[in-house]
Coordinates of N, CA and C in Angstrom, one line a residue:
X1 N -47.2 1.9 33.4 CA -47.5 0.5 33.4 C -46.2 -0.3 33.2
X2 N -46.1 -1.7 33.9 CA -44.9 -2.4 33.7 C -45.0 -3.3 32.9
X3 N -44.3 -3.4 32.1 CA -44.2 -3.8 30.4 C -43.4 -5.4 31.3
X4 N -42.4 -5.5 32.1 CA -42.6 -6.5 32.5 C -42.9 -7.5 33.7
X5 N -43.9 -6.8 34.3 CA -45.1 -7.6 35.2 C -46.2 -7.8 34.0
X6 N -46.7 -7.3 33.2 CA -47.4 -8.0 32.4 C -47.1 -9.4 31.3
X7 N -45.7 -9.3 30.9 CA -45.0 -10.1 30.6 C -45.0 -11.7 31.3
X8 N -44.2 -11.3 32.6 CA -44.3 -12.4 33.5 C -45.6 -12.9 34.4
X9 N -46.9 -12.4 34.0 CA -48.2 -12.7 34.0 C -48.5 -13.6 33.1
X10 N -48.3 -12.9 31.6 CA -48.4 -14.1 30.5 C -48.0 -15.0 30.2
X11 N -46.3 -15.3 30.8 CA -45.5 -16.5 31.0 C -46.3 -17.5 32.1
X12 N -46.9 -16.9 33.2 CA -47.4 -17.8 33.7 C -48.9 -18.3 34.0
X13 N -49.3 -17.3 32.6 CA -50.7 -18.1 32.4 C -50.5 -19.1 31.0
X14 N -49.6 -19.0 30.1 CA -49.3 -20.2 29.4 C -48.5 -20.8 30.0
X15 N -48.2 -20.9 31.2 CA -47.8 -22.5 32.2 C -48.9 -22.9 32.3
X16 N -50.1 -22.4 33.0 CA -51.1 -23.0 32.8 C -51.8 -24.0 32.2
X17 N -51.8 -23.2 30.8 CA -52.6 -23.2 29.9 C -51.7 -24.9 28.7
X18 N -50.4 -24.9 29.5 CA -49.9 -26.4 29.3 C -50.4 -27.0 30.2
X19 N -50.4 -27.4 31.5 CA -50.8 -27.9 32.2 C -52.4 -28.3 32.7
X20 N -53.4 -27.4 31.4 CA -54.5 -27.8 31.8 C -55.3 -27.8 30.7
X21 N -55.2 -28.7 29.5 CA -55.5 -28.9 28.1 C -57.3 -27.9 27.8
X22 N -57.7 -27.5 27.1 CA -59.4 -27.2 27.1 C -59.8 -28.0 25.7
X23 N -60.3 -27.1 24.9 CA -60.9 -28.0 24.0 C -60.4 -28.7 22.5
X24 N -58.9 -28.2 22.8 CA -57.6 -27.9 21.1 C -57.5 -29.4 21.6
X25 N -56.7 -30.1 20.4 CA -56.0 -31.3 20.4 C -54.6 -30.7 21.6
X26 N -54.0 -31.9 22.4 CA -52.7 -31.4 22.7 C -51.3 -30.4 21.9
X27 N -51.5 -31.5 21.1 CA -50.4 -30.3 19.9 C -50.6 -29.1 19.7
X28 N -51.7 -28.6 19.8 CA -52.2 -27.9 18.9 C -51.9 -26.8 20.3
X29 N -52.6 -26.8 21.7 CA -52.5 -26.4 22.6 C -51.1 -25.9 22.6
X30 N -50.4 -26.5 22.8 CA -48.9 -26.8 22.7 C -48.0 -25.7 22.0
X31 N -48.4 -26.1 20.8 CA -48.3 -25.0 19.7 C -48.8 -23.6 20.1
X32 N -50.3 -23.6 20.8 CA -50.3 -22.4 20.8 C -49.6 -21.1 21.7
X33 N -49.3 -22.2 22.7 CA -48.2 -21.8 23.9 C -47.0 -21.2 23.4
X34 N -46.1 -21.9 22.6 CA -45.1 -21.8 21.8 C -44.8 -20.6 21.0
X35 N -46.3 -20.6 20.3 CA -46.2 -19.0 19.3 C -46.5 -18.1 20.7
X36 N -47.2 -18.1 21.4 CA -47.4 -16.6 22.6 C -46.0 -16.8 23.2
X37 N -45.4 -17.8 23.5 CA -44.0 -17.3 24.0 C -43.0 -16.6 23.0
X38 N -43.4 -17.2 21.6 CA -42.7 -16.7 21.0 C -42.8 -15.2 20.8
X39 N -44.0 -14.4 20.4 CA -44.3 -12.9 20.5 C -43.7 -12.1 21.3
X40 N -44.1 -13.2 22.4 CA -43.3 -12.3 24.1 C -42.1 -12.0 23.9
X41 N -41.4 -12.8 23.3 CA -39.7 -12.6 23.3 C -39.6 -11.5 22.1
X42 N -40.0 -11.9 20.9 CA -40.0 -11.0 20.0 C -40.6 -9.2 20.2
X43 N -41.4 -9.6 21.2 CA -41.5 -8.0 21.7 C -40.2 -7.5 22.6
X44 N -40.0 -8.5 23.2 CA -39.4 -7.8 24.6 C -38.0 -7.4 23.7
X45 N -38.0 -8.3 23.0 CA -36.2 -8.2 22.2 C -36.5 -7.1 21.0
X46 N -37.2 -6.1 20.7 CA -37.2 -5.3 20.3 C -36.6 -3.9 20.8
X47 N -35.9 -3.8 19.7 CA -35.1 -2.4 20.3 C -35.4 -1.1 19.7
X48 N -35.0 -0.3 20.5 CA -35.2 1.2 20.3 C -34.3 1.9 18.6
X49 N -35.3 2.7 18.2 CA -34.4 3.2 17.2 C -33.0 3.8 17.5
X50 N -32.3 3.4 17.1 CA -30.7 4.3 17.5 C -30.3 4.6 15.7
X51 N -29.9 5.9 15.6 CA -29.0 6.3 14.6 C -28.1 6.8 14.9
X52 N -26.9 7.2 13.6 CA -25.6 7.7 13.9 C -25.9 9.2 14.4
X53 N -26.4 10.1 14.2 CA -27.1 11.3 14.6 C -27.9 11.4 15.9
X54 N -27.3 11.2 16.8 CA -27.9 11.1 18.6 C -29.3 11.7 18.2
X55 N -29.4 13.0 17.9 CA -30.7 13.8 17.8 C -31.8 12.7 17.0
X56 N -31.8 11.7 16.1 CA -32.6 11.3 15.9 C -32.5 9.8 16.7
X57 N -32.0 9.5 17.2 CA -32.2 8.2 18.2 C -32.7 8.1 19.3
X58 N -33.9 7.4 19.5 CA -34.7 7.3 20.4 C -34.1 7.5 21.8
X59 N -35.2 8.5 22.7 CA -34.7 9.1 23.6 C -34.7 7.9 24.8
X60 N -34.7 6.9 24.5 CA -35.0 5.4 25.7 C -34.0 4.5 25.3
X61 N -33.3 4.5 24.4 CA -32.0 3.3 23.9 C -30.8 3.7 24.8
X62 N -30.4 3.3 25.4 CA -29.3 3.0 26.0 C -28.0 1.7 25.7
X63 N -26.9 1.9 25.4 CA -26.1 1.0 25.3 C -26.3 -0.9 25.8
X64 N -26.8 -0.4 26.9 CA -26.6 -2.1 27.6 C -28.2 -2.8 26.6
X65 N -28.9 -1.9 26.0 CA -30.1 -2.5 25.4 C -29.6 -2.9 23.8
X66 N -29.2 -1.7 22.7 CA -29.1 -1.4 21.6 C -27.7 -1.2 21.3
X67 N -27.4 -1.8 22.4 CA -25.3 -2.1 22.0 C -24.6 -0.6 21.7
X68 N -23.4 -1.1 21.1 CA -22.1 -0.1 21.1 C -22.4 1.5 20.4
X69 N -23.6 1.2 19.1 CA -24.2 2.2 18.3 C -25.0 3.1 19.0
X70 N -25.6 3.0 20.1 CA -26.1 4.1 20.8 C -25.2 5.3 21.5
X71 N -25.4 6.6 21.4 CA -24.5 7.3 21.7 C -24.4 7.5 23.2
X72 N -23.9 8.2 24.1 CA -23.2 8.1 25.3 C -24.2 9.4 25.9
X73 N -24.2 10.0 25.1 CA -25.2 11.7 25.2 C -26.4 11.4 25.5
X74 N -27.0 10.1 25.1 CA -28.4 10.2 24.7 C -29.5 10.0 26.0
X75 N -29.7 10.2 26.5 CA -30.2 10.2 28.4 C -31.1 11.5 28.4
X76 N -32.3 11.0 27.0 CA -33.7 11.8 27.2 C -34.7 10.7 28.2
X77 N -34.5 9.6 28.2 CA -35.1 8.8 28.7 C -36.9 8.4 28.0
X78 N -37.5 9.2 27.7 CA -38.3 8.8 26.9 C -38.7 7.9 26.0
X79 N -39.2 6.9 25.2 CA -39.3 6.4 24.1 C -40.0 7.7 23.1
X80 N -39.3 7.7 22.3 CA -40.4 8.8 21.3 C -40.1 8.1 20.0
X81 N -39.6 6.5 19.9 CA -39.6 6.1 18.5 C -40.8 5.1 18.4
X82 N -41.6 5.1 19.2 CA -42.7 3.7 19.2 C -42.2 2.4 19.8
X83 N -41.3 1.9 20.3 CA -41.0 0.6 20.2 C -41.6 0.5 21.5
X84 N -41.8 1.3 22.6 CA -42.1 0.8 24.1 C -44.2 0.6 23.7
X85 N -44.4 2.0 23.1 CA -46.1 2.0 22.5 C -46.4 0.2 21.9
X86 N -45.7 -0.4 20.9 CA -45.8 -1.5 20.1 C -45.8 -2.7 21.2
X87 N -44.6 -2.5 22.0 CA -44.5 -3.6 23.2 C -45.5 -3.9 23.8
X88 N -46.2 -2.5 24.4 CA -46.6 -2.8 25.3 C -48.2 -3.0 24.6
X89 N -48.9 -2.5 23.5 CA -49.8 -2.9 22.7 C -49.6 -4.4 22.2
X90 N -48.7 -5.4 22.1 CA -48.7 -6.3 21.8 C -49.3 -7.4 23.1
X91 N -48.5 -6.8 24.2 CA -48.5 -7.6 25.5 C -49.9 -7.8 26.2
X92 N -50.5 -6.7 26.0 CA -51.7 -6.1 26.2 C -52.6 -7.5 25.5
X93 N -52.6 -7.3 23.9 CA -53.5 -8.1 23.3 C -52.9 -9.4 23.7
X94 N -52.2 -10.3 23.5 CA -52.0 -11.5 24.2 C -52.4 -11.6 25.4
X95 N -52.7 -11.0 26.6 CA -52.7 -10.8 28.0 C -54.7 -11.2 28.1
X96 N -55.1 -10.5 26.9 CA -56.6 -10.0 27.3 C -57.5 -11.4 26.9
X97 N -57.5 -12.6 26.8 CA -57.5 -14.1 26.6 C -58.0 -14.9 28.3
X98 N -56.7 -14.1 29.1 CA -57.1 -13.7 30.3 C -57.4 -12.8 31.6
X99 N -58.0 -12.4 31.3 CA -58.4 -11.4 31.8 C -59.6 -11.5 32.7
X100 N -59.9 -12.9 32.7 CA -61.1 -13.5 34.0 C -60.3 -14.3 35.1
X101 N -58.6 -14.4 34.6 CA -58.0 -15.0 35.2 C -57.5 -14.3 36.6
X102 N -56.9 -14.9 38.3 CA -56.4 -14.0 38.8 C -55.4 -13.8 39.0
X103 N -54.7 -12.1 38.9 CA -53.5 -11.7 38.6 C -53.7 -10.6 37.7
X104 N -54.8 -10.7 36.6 CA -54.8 -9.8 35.8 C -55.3 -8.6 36.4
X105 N -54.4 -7.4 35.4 CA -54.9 -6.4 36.2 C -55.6 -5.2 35.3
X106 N -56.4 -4.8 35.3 CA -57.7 -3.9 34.4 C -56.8 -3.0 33.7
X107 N -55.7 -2.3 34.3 CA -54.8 -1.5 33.4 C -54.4 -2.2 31.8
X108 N -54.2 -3.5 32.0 CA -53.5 -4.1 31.1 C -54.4 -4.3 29.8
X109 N -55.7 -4.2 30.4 CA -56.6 -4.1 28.9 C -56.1 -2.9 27.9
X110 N -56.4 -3.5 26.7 CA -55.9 -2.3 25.2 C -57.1 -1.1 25.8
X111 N -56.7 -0.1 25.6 CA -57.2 1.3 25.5 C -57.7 1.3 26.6
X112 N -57.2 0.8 27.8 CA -57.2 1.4 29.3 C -57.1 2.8 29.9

């Protein structure tokens, strides 16, 4: 699953969801746009476990993600520290609000 085509689905159903008020006060709408963008980032900017000991640092962190601290060796490619599981469990539940909408796609539901 692509952790960011479901992303840039949710970015553009809270464009929407500005642009076409339902039953909240404006603000409130507003606000709620604001916190879902905010999660989005807070997931996406979540990084992989890296430790000084290559063997225990997630086999998916690479330098250009988790900076200078990731080792050079480490190209298991895998996540096996949870952070990609959490991401993409997050994105999922924010996504499923729409899910009558079109674009969505049936994978993206939780426990698909």
């Amino acid at each position: 699953m692509n952790t960011t085509e479901l992303a840039e689905f949710l970015h553009e159903q809270l464009a929407a969801d500005e642009r076409e008020p339902g039953g909240w006060s404006r603000a409130r709408e507003l606000a709620e746009v604001d916190a879902k963008r905010g999660l989005i980032t807070l997931l996406l900017d979540t990084t992989h476990t890296v430790c000084e000991d290559p063997w225990y640092t997630c086999g998916a962190a690479t330098k250009e993600r988790e900076g200078e601290r990731c080792p050079d060796n480490n190209r298991r490619g895998h996540c096996d520290c949870g952070r990609d599981r959490l991401v993409l469990a997050g994105l999922q539940l924010l996504a499923l609000p729409y899910a009558e909408r079109p674009g969505y796609q049936a994978e993206w539901a939780p426990n698909a």
